[in-house]
Amino acid sequence: MPLALLALAVGAFGIGTTEFVMMGLLPDVADDLGISIPSAGHLVSAYAIGVVIGAPLLAAVTARMSRRKVLIGLMVLFVVGNMLSAFAPDHHSLLAARFLSGLPHGAFFGVGAVVATGLVPAERKARAVSMMFLGLTVANIAGVPAATLVGQNLGWRATFLGVSVIGLVAIASLALVLPRDDSHAPAAGLRGELAALKSLPVWLALGTTVAGFGALFSAYSYITPMLTDSAGYADSSVTLLLALFGVGATIGNLLGGRLADRSMRGTLFGGLVSLVAVLALFPVLMGTAWSAALAVVLLGMAAFVTSSPLLLMVMEKASSAPSLASSANQAAFNLANAGGAWIGGLTLAAGFGTTSPALAGAGLAVLGLGVAVVAYAVDRRRVTVRAGRVVAGGVPRPVETAARR
C-alpha cells in the first residue's frame, strides 16, 4: 500500500478524535462556560450540522481544483476550527468553532477516498479506502480516550490544541507524500457535479448508508446505560469498553476492505445481515458482563464491515462526480448518527427498556438490507435492458461491472 494512504489515515485520525471527544468532555465544558449539560450537547450537534452542510458543498465548489491542494486546504480549515475551539471565550463562539471544524470532515473523506482508490490497482480499491478509514476507527481506540484524559486533567481547551497539532502533522504528511501529479476532477462544473446525484442507484446507496448506520447509532448512542444498568459495569469501566468498540470497528473495517475487493455487494449484504443478528441478540448479550463486552466488539465489526463497500458503491454509481458522491455519503453517515440516536431515544421514552434501542436498530438494519436488495434489483434490471438493446442493435457494449457484483 502506498505511503500516501498513511498520510490520509493521519488526517482521518485527527478528524475522528475531534468528532467523538466532545461526548466525554461535555461536563467539563459545561462547568467552565457556565452552561447546562443539554446546552453543551448542542456542541455535538453543531459539528454534525457542519459535516452535513460542508460535505457536499465543499466537494462541489472544489471540483476543478487539484485534489492534493483540496485535501491540504481542508486540513488547514480543520486546524483553524480546532484552534478557535481551544480559545473560544463563550458558548456561542464555541458553537461556531465546532460548526467550522465539522465543515471539512465529509469533504476530506470524500476527496480522500477518490485519491486513495487512484493510488492502487482496481482490485485493491476497497482495501485502500479501508486503510484511510483506519485512522477513524483507531481514533476510537486511542485518540478519543487519550484526548478525553488530557481534557479532564489539563482542561478541555488543551484537548483541542492537541487535536490541532495532529492536524498540522497531517498537513505536513500530505504535503510530503501525496503525489503532486494527482489528477483534477472532471471539469463538469457545479451543475454537472450536482446532476450526477440525480441517479436512483446513487440515492438507493445513500439510503442504505442512512438506514445501516442509523441502526448502529440507535444502539451505540445508548450503550453506556446498557452496560451499566443491564450488564452491571461500573461507570469507570465504560471508557475501556468503548475502546473495545473501536477494536471491533477496526477489525470490521479492514476485513470489509479485503472482502469487498472480492465481492462488493456480497460483503454489504453479509455485513447488514450480521448487524441485524448482533442487534437482535443485544438484550440477551447484555445479561452478563463478558457477553456484553463481546457484544460491543461484534457491534463495531458488523457495522464497519459495510463502510468500504457502501462508499465504493456510491462512487461507482456517480462516476462523473465521485468526490461529491463520496462526500454526500459522509453527510448520510452523520444523518444516520442523528436519526439513529433519535429513534433509539423514542424507544426509551416509551418505556420499552434499556436495551430497546438495540432492537430498534435491528429494525433499521432490516430496512437497510431491504434498500440494498432493491438497489441490486434496479441494477440487474438496468443490465438486462442494456443487454436487450445491444442484441437489438447488434453492437456489443461492455456490461457494467458493478451491476454484476
Short mmCIF file of C-alpha atoms in Angstrom, two decimals:
data_model
loop_
_atom_site.label_atom_id
_atom_site.label_comp_id
_atom_site.label_asym_id
_atom_site.label_seq_id
_atom_site.Cartn_x
_atom_site.Cartn_y
_atom_site.Cartn_z
CA MET A 1 0.00 0.00 0.00
CA PRO A 2 1.35 3.49 -0.88
CA LEU A 3 2.73 5.67 1.91
CA ALA A 4 0.23 8.39 0.91
CA LEU A 5 -2.55 6.24 2.42
CA LEU A 6 -0.85 6.65 5.81
CA ALA A 7 -1.00 10.44 5.43
CA LEU A 8 -4.73 10.19 4.71
CA ALA A 9 -5.12 7.96 7.76
CA VAL A 10 -3.38 10.56 9.96
CA GLY A 11 -5.91 13.16 8.83
CA ALA A 12 -8.75 10.71 9.47
CA PHE A 13 -7.34 10.04 12.96
CA GLY A 14 -7.49 13.74 13.83
CA ILE A 15 -10.99 14.12 12.42
CA GLY A 16 -12.27 11.06 14.26
CA THR A 17 -10.76 12.28 17.52
CA THR A 18 -12.29 15.75 17.38
CA GLU A 19 -15.69 14.37 16.32
CA PHE A 20 -16.16 11.97 19.22
CA VAL A 21 -14.12 13.53 22.04
CA MET A 22 -16.76 16.16 22.81
CA MET A 23 -19.06 13.48 24.27
CA GLY A 24 -16.55 12.82 27.04
CA LEU A 25 -15.82 16.50 27.67
CA LEU A 26 -19.39 17.78 27.98
CA PRO A 27 -19.35 18.08 31.82
CA ASP A 28 -16.01 19.93 31.78
CA VAL A 29 -17.11 22.32 29.04
CA ALA A 30 -20.45 22.96 30.75
CA ASP A 31 -18.78 23.77 34.09
CA ASP A 32 -16.16 26.04 32.54
CA LEU A 33 -18.61 28.03 30.40
CA GLY A 34 -21.40 28.08 32.99
CA ILE A 35 -23.99 26.29 30.86
CA SER A 36 -26.14 23.19 31.33
CA ILE A 37 -25.24 19.74 30.03
CA PRO A 38 -28.10 19.82 27.45
CA SER A 39 -26.80 23.19 26.18
CA ALA A 40 -23.30 21.76 25.96
CA GLY A 41 -24.77 18.87 23.98
CA HIS A 42 -25.56 21.33 21.19
CA LEU A 43 -21.81 21.40 20.52
CA VAL A 44 -22.10 17.81 19.26
CA SER A 45 -25.00 18.80 17.01
CA ALA A 46 -23.14 21.87 15.69
CA TYR A 47 -20.29 19.66 14.48
CA ALA A 48 -22.70 17.21 12.82
CA ILE A 49 -24.52 20.06 11.06
CA GLY A 50 -21.18 21.32 9.80
CA VAL A 51 -20.44 17.89 8.34
CA VAL A 52 -23.82 17.60 6.62
CA ILE A 53 -23.58 21.07 5.07
CA GLY A 54 -19.87 21.09 4.32
CA ALA A 55 -19.53 17.61 2.81
CA PRO A 56 -21.38 18.13 -0.49
CA LEU A 57 -20.82 21.91 -0.62
CA LEU A 58 -17.02 21.91 -0.33
CA ALA A 59 -16.69 18.86 -2.58
CA ALA A 60 -18.73 20.59 -5.29
CA VAL A 61 -17.07 24.01 -5.18
CA THR A 62 -13.56 22.49 -5.23
CA ALA A 63 -14.35 20.03 -8.03
CA ARG A 64 -11.97 21.66 -10.54
CA MET A 65 -9.07 22.03 -8.11
CA SER A 66 -6.14 19.68 -7.63
CA ARG A 67 -7.25 17.07 -5.12
CA ARG A 68 -3.89 17.29 -3.37
CA LYS A 69 -4.41 21.01 -2.75
CA VAL A 70 -8.01 20.41 -1.71
CA LEU A 71 -7.02 17.85 0.93
CA ILE A 72 -4.34 20.12 2.36
CA GLY A 73 -6.74 23.07 2.35
CA LEU A 74 -9.40 21.06 4.14
CA MET A 75 -6.94 20.10 6.87
CA VAL A 76 -5.95 23.77 7.23
CA LEU A 77 -9.63 24.59 7.80
CA PHE A 78 -9.79 21.72 10.29
CA VAL A 79 -6.83 23.14 12.26
CA VAL A 80 -8.33 26.64 12.25
CA GLY A 81 -11.64 25.31 13.58
CA ASN A 82 -9.96 23.42 16.41
CA MET A 83 -7.71 26.34 17.32
CA LEU A 84 -10.76 28.60 17.53
CA SER A 85 -12.44 25.96 19.70
CA ALA A 86 -9.46 25.98 22.08
CA PHE A 87 -9.63 29.76 22.53
CA ALA A 88 -13.42 30.24 22.34
CA PRO A 89 -14.41 32.78 25.05
CA ASP A 90 -18.03 31.69 25.40
CA HIS A 91 -20.66 29.13 24.45
CA HIS A 92 -21.75 30.82 21.22
CA SER A 93 -18.18 31.22 19.98
CA LEU A 94 -17.52 27.56 20.70
CA LEU A 95 -20.69 26.58 18.81
CA ALA A 96 -19.46 28.49 15.75
CA ALA A 97 -15.98 26.96 16.05
CA ARG A 98 -17.39 23.44 16.28
CA PHE A 99 -19.54 24.07 13.20
CA LEU A 100 -16.43 25.29 11.35
CA SER A 101 -14.49 22.20 12.50
CA GLY A 102 -17.17 19.95 11.02
CA LEU A 103 -17.23 21.60 7.59
CA PRO A 104 -14.13 19.84 6.15
CA HIS A 105 -14.93 16.43 7.67
CA GLY A 106 -17.07 14.90 4.94
CA ALA A 107 -15.23 16.51 2.03
CA PHE A 108 -11.88 15.22 3.35
CA PHE A 109 -13.14 11.64 3.43
CA GLY A 110 -14.92 12.11 0.10
CA VAL A 111 -11.96 13.54 -1.81
CA GLY A 112 -9.57 11.31 0.13
CA ALA A 113 -11.46 8.21 -0.98
CA VAL A 114 -11.11 9.24 -4.62
CA VAL A 115 -7.38 9.85 -4.17
CA ALA A 116 -6.93 6.58 -2.25
CA THR A 117 -8.59 4.48 -4.96
CA GLY A 118 -6.45 6.18 -7.59
CA LEU A 119 -3.24 5.16 -5.84
CA VAL A 120 -3.80 1.40 -6.15
CA PRO A 121 -4.84 -1.15 -8.80
CA ALA A 122 -8.56 -1.68 -9.34
CA GLU A 123 -8.57 -4.95 -7.40
CA ARG A 124 -7.34 -3.15 -4.24
CA LYS A 125 -9.68 -0.15 -4.18
CA ALA A 126 -11.74 -1.29 -1.20
CA ARG A 127 -8.61 -2.07 0.81
CA ALA A 128 -7.24 1.39 0.01
CA VAL A 129 -10.43 3.02 1.31
CA SER A 130 -10.32 0.86 4.43
CA MET A 131 -6.73 1.96 5.09
CA MET A 132 -7.81 5.60 5.04
CA PHE A 133 -10.72 4.84 7.38
CA LEU A 134 -8.29 3.00 9.66
CA GLY A 135 -7.41 6.39 11.12
CA LEU A 136 -11.06 6.99 12.04
CA THR A 137 -11.51 3.63 13.76
CA VAL A 138 -8.17 3.79 15.59
CA ALA A 139 -9.24 7.21 16.89
CA ASN A 140 -11.93 5.40 18.88
CA ILE A 141 -9.30 3.07 20.39
CA ALA A 142 -6.56 5.55 21.25
CA GLY A 143 -7.34 9.10 20.14
CA VAL A 144 -10.63 9.69 21.93
CA PRO A 145 -9.65 8.09 25.29
CA ALA A 146 -6.28 9.92 25.29
CA ALA A 147 -7.86 13.25 24.32
CA THR A 148 -10.55 12.81 26.98
CA LEU A 149 -7.88 12.09 29.60
CA VAL A 150 -5.96 15.21 28.56
CA GLY A 151 -9.11 17.31 28.79
CA GLN A 152 -10.03 16.01 32.21
CA ASN A 153 -6.55 16.68 33.64
CA LEU A 154 -5.30 19.73 31.72
CA GLY A 155 -8.59 21.32 30.74
CA TRP A 156 -10.79 20.81 27.70
CA ARG A 157 -9.02 23.58 25.78
CA ALA A 158 -5.80 21.55 25.86
CA THR A 159 -7.62 18.75 24.04
CA PHE A 160 -8.42 20.95 21.05
CA LEU A 161 -4.88 22.31 20.99
CA GLY A 162 -3.65 18.71 20.85
CA VAL A 163 -6.03 17.88 18.01
CA SER A 164 -4.76 20.95 16.15
CA VAL A 165 -1.23 19.53 16.39
CA ILE A 166 -2.48 16.27 14.85
CA GLY A 167 -3.96 18.34 12.03
CA LEU A 168 -0.61 20.06 11.45
CA VAL A 169 1.11 16.67 11.28
CA ALA A 170 -1.49 15.56 8.73
CA ILE A 171 -0.86 18.69 6.62
CA ALA A 172 2.89 18.06 6.63
CA SER A 173 2.37 14.38 5.75
CA LEU A 174 0.01 15.16 2.88
CA ALA A 175 2.37 17.79 1.50
CA LEU A 176 5.34 15.43 1.63
CA VAL A 177 3.96 12.12 0.32
CA LEU A 178 0.80 12.82 -1.69
CA PRO A 179 1.65 12.68 -5.41
CA ARG A 180 1.98 16.12 -6.98
CA ASP A 181 0.66 14.89 -10.33
CA ASP A 182 -2.70 13.96 -8.80
CA SER A 183 -5.34 14.46 -11.48
CA HIS A 184 -8.02 17.08 -11.35
CA ALA A 185 -11.66 16.16 -11.16
CA PRO A 186 -13.59 16.35 -14.45
CA ALA A 187 -14.37 19.97 -15.28
CA ALA A 188 -18.12 19.44 -15.34
CA GLY A 189 -18.89 22.49 -13.24
CA LEU A 190 -21.13 22.71 -10.20
CA ARG A 191 -24.26 21.93 -12.21
CA GLY A 192 -22.67 18.84 -13.71
CA GLU A 193 -21.48 17.66 -10.29
CA LEU A 194 -24.96 18.02 -8.80
CA ALA A 195 -26.56 16.34 -11.83
CA ALA A 196 -24.60 13.19 -11.02
CA LEU A 197 -26.60 12.85 -7.80
CA LYS A 198 -29.93 12.59 -9.63
CA SER A 199 -29.42 8.89 -10.33
CA LEU A 200 -31.75 6.48 -8.50
CA PRO A 201 -28.92 3.98 -7.74
CA VAL A 202 -26.96 6.77 -6.03
CA TRP A 203 -29.90 7.61 -3.77
CA LEU A 204 -30.50 3.94 -3.02
CA ALA A 205 -26.86 3.58 -1.97
CA LEU A 206 -27.11 6.70 0.22
CA GLY A 207 -30.36 5.35 1.69
CA THR A 208 -28.59 2.12 2.59
CA THR A 209 -25.94 4.15 4.41
CA VAL A 210 -28.55 6.12 6.38
CA ALA A 211 -30.50 3.02 7.42
CA GLY A 212 -27.48 0.78 8.04
CA PHE A 213 -25.51 3.23 10.15
CA GLY A 214 -28.70 4.55 11.72
CA ALA A 215 -29.02 1.02 13.10
CA LEU A 216 -25.55 1.32 14.62
CA PHE A 217 -26.16 4.69 16.26
CA SER A 218 -29.58 3.70 17.54
CA ALA A 219 -27.78 1.28 19.86
CA TYR A 220 -24.37 2.91 20.26
CA SER A 221 -25.81 6.25 21.39
CA TYR A 222 -27.23 4.48 24.47
CA ILE A 223 -24.51 1.89 25.01
CA THR A 224 -23.47 3.40 28.36
CA PRO A 225 -26.79 2.79 30.17
CA MET A 226 -26.94 -0.68 28.61
CA LEU A 227 -23.50 -1.52 30.02
CA THR A 228 -24.15 -0.05 33.46
CA ASP A 229 -27.83 -0.85 34.04
CA SER A 230 -28.14 -4.17 32.19
CA ALA A 231 -24.64 -5.66 32.24
CA GLY A 232 -23.71 -4.27 35.67
CA TYR A 233 -20.50 -2.49 34.76
CA ALA A 234 -19.27 0.44 36.85
CA ASP A 235 -19.22 3.88 35.23
CA SER A 236 -15.41 3.88 35.38
CA SER A 237 -15.27 0.82 33.09
CA VAL A 238 -17.25 2.37 30.23
CA THR A 239 -14.28 4.15 28.61
CA LEU A 240 -12.38 0.87 28.27
CA LEU A 241 -15.44 -0.86 26.85
CA LEU A 242 -15.91 1.89 24.28
CA ALA A 243 -12.30 1.29 23.23
CA LEU A 244 -13.34 -2.31 22.58
CA PHE A 245 -15.93 -0.94 20.16
CA GLY A 246 -13.06 0.79 18.37
CA VAL A 247 -11.18 -2.52 18.21
CA GLY A 248 -14.21 -4.19 16.64
CA ALA A 249 -14.69 -1.31 14.20
CA THR A 250 -11.03 -1.50 13.15
CA ILE A 251 -11.23 -5.26 12.55
CA GLY A 252 -14.51 -4.87 10.64
CA ASN A 253 -13.14 -2.02 8.54
CA LEU A 254 -10.03 -3.95 7.47
CA LEU A 255 -11.99 -7.16 6.91
CA GLY A 256 -14.63 -5.32 4.89
CA GLY A 257 -11.99 -3.74 2.67
CA ARG A 258 -10.40 -7.10 1.89
CA LEU A 259 -13.72 -8.88 1.27
CA ALA A 260 -15.22 -6.04 -0.78
CA ASP A 261 -12.38 -6.31 -3.30
CA ARG A 262 -13.66 -9.83 -3.97
CA SER A 263 -17.41 -9.15 -3.81
CA MET A 264 -18.60 -5.65 -3.03
CA ARG A 265 -22.31 -6.42 -2.84
CA GLY A 266 -21.81 -9.77 -1.11
CA THR A 267 -19.79 -8.02 1.62
CA LEU A 268 -22.51 -5.41 2.01
CA PHE A 269 -25.28 -7.99 2.33
CA GLY A 270 -23.23 -10.09 4.75
CA GLY A 271 -22.43 -7.09 6.92
CA LEU A 272 -26.05 -5.96 7.14
CA VAL A 273 -27.27 -9.46 7.99
CA SER A 274 -24.61 -9.69 10.70
CA LEU A 275 -25.68 -6.30 12.06
CA VAL A 276 -29.31 -7.45 12.26
CA ALA A 277 -28.25 -10.56 14.17
CA VAL A 278 -25.97 -8.76 16.64
CA LEU A 279 -28.53 -6.07 17.46
CA ALA A 280 -31.35 -8.59 17.81
CA LEU A 281 -29.24 -10.54 20.32
CA PHE A 282 -28.30 -7.45 22.36
CA PRO A 283 -30.94 -7.97 25.09
CA VAL A 284 -29.52 -11.45 25.70
CA LEU A 285 -25.85 -10.47 25.37
CA MET A 286 -26.27 -7.62 27.85
CA GLY A 287 -27.28 -10.13 30.51
CA THR A 288 -23.72 -10.87 31.65
CA ALA A 289 -20.53 -8.83 31.82
CA TRP A 290 -18.43 -10.98 29.47
CA SER A 291 -21.11 -11.31 26.79
CA ALA A 292 -21.79 -7.57 26.96
CA ALA A 293 -18.12 -6.86 26.22
CA LEU A 294 -18.32 -9.32 23.31
CA ALA A 295 -21.46 -7.57 22.04
CA VAL A 296 -19.64 -4.22 21.92
CA VAL A 297 -16.83 -5.72 19.81
CA LEU A 298 -19.27 -7.51 17.49
CA LEU A 299 -21.31 -4.33 17.01
CA GLY A 300 -18.25 -2.45 15.79
CA MET A 301 -17.23 -5.29 13.49
CA ALA A 302 -20.66 -5.82 11.91
CA ALA A 303 -21.26 -2.11 11.30
CA PHE A 304 -17.87 -1.20 9.83
CA VAL A 305 -17.62 -4.21 7.52
CA THR A 306 -20.08 -2.26 5.36
CA SER A 307 -18.19 1.07 5.31
CA SER A 308 -15.88 0.40 2.33
CA PRO A 309 -18.44 -1.31 0.04
CA LEU A 310 -21.03 1.39 0.72
CA LEU A 311 -18.62 4.20 -0.12
CA LEU A 312 -17.33 2.49 -3.27
CA MET A 313 -20.88 1.76 -4.41
CA VAL A 314 -21.86 5.42 -4.14
CA MET A 315 -18.70 6.46 -6.01
CA GLU A 316 -19.35 3.98 -8.84
CA LYS A 317 -22.98 5.00 -9.24
CA ALA A 318 -21.93 8.65 -9.57
CA SER A 319 -18.78 8.03 -11.60
CA SER A 320 -18.81 11.52 -13.14
CA ALA A 321 -18.66 13.15 -9.69
CA PRO A 322 -17.02 10.65 -7.31
CA SER A 323 -15.72 13.28 -4.87
CA LEU A 324 -19.17 14.83 -4.45
CA ALA A 325 -20.85 11.43 -4.17
CA SER A 326 -18.46 10.07 -1.55
CA SER A 327 -18.73 13.34 0.39
CA ALA A 328 -22.52 13.02 0.27
CA ASN A 329 -22.08 9.55 1.74
CA GLN A 330 -20.33 11.13 4.73
CA ALA A 331 -23.26 13.52 5.11
CA ALA A 332 -25.57 10.49 5.05
CA PHE A 333 -23.43 8.88 7.76
CA ASN A 334 -23.97 11.89 10.03
CA LEU A 335 -27.69 11.96 9.28
CA ALA A 336 -27.67 8.33 10.38
CA ASN A 337 -25.94 9.40 13.59
CA ALA A 338 -28.62 11.94 14.43
CA GLY A 339 -31.58 9.88 13.17
CA GLY A 340 -30.47 6.65 14.81
CA ALA A 341 -29.98 8.36 18.19
CA TRP A 342 -33.43 9.95 17.91
CA ILE A 343 -35.16 6.66 17.08
CA GLY A 344 -33.33 4.84 19.86
CA GLY A 345 -34.37 7.58 22.28
CA LEU A 346 -38.02 7.15 21.31
CA THR A 347 -37.97 3.53 22.48
CA LEU A 348 -36.51 4.55 25.84
CA ALA A 349 -39.04 7.34 26.26
CA ALA A 350 -41.82 4.86 25.52
CA GLY A 351 -40.61 2.69 28.41
CA PHE A 352 -39.54 -0.38 26.41
CA GLY A 353 -36.42 -0.97 28.49
CA THR A 354 -32.71 -0.18 28.49
CA THR A 355 -31.83 -2.46 25.57
CA SER A 356 -34.79 -1.42 23.40
CA PRO A 357 -32.68 0.96 21.26
CA ALA A 358 -30.75 -2.09 20.01
CA LEU A 359 -33.97 -3.74 18.84
CA ALA A 360 -34.95 -0.52 17.09
CA GLY A 361 -31.52 -0.63 15.47
CA ALA A 362 -32.16 -4.19 14.30
CA GLY A 363 -35.30 -2.91 12.57
CA LEU A 364 -33.30 -0.15 10.87
CA ALA A 365 -30.71 -2.71 9.75
CA VAL A 366 -33.50 -4.79 8.19
CA LEU A 367 -34.66 -1.63 6.40
CA GLY A 368 -31.11 -1.02 5.15
CA LEU A 369 -30.91 -4.59 3.89
CA GLY A 370 -34.21 -4.10 2.08
CA VAL A 371 -32.96 -0.92 0.39
CA ALA A 372 -29.76 -2.74 -0.63
CA VAL A 373 -31.83 -5.54 -2.17
CA VAL A 374 -33.92 -3.00 -4.11
CA ALA A 375 -30.70 -1.35 -5.32
CA TYR A 376 -29.45 -4.74 -6.51
CA ALA A 377 -32.73 -5.40 -8.34
CA VAL A 378 -32.56 -1.98 -10.04
CA ASP A 379 -29.00 -2.69 -11.20
CA ARG A 380 -29.95 -6.10 -12.55
CA ARG A 381 -32.89 -4.62 -14.43
CA ARG A 382 -30.67 -1.93 -15.99
CA VAL A 383 -28.15 -4.55 -17.11
CA THR A 384 -30.94 -6.66 -18.63
CA VAL A 385 -32.37 -3.65 -20.50
CA ARG A 386 -28.91 -2.67 -21.74
CA ALA A 387 -28.19 -6.22 -22.90
CA GLY A 388 -31.52 -6.24 -24.78
CA ARG A 389 -30.59 -3.04 -26.57
CA VAL A 390 -27.22 -4.49 -27.53
CA VAL A 391 -28.86 -7.57 -29.02
CA ALA A 392 -31.43 -5.45 -30.86
CA GLY A 393 -28.84 -3.02 -32.20
CA GLY A 394 -26.21 -5.63 -32.92
CA VAL A 395 -23.47 -3.51 -31.35
CA PRO A 396 -21.58 -5.13 -28.45
CA ARG A 397 -21.08 -2.90 -25.44
CA PRO A 398 -19.38 -3.60 -22.11
CA VAL A 399 -21.69 -4.61 -19.31
CA GLU A 400 -21.41 -2.58 -16.13
CA THR A 401 -19.14 -4.49 -13.74
CA ALA A 402 -20.65 -3.03 -10.57
CA ALA A 403 -24.10 -4.26 -11.51
CA ARG A 404 -22.86 -7.85 -11.76
CA ARG A 405 -21.44 -7.60 -8.29
#
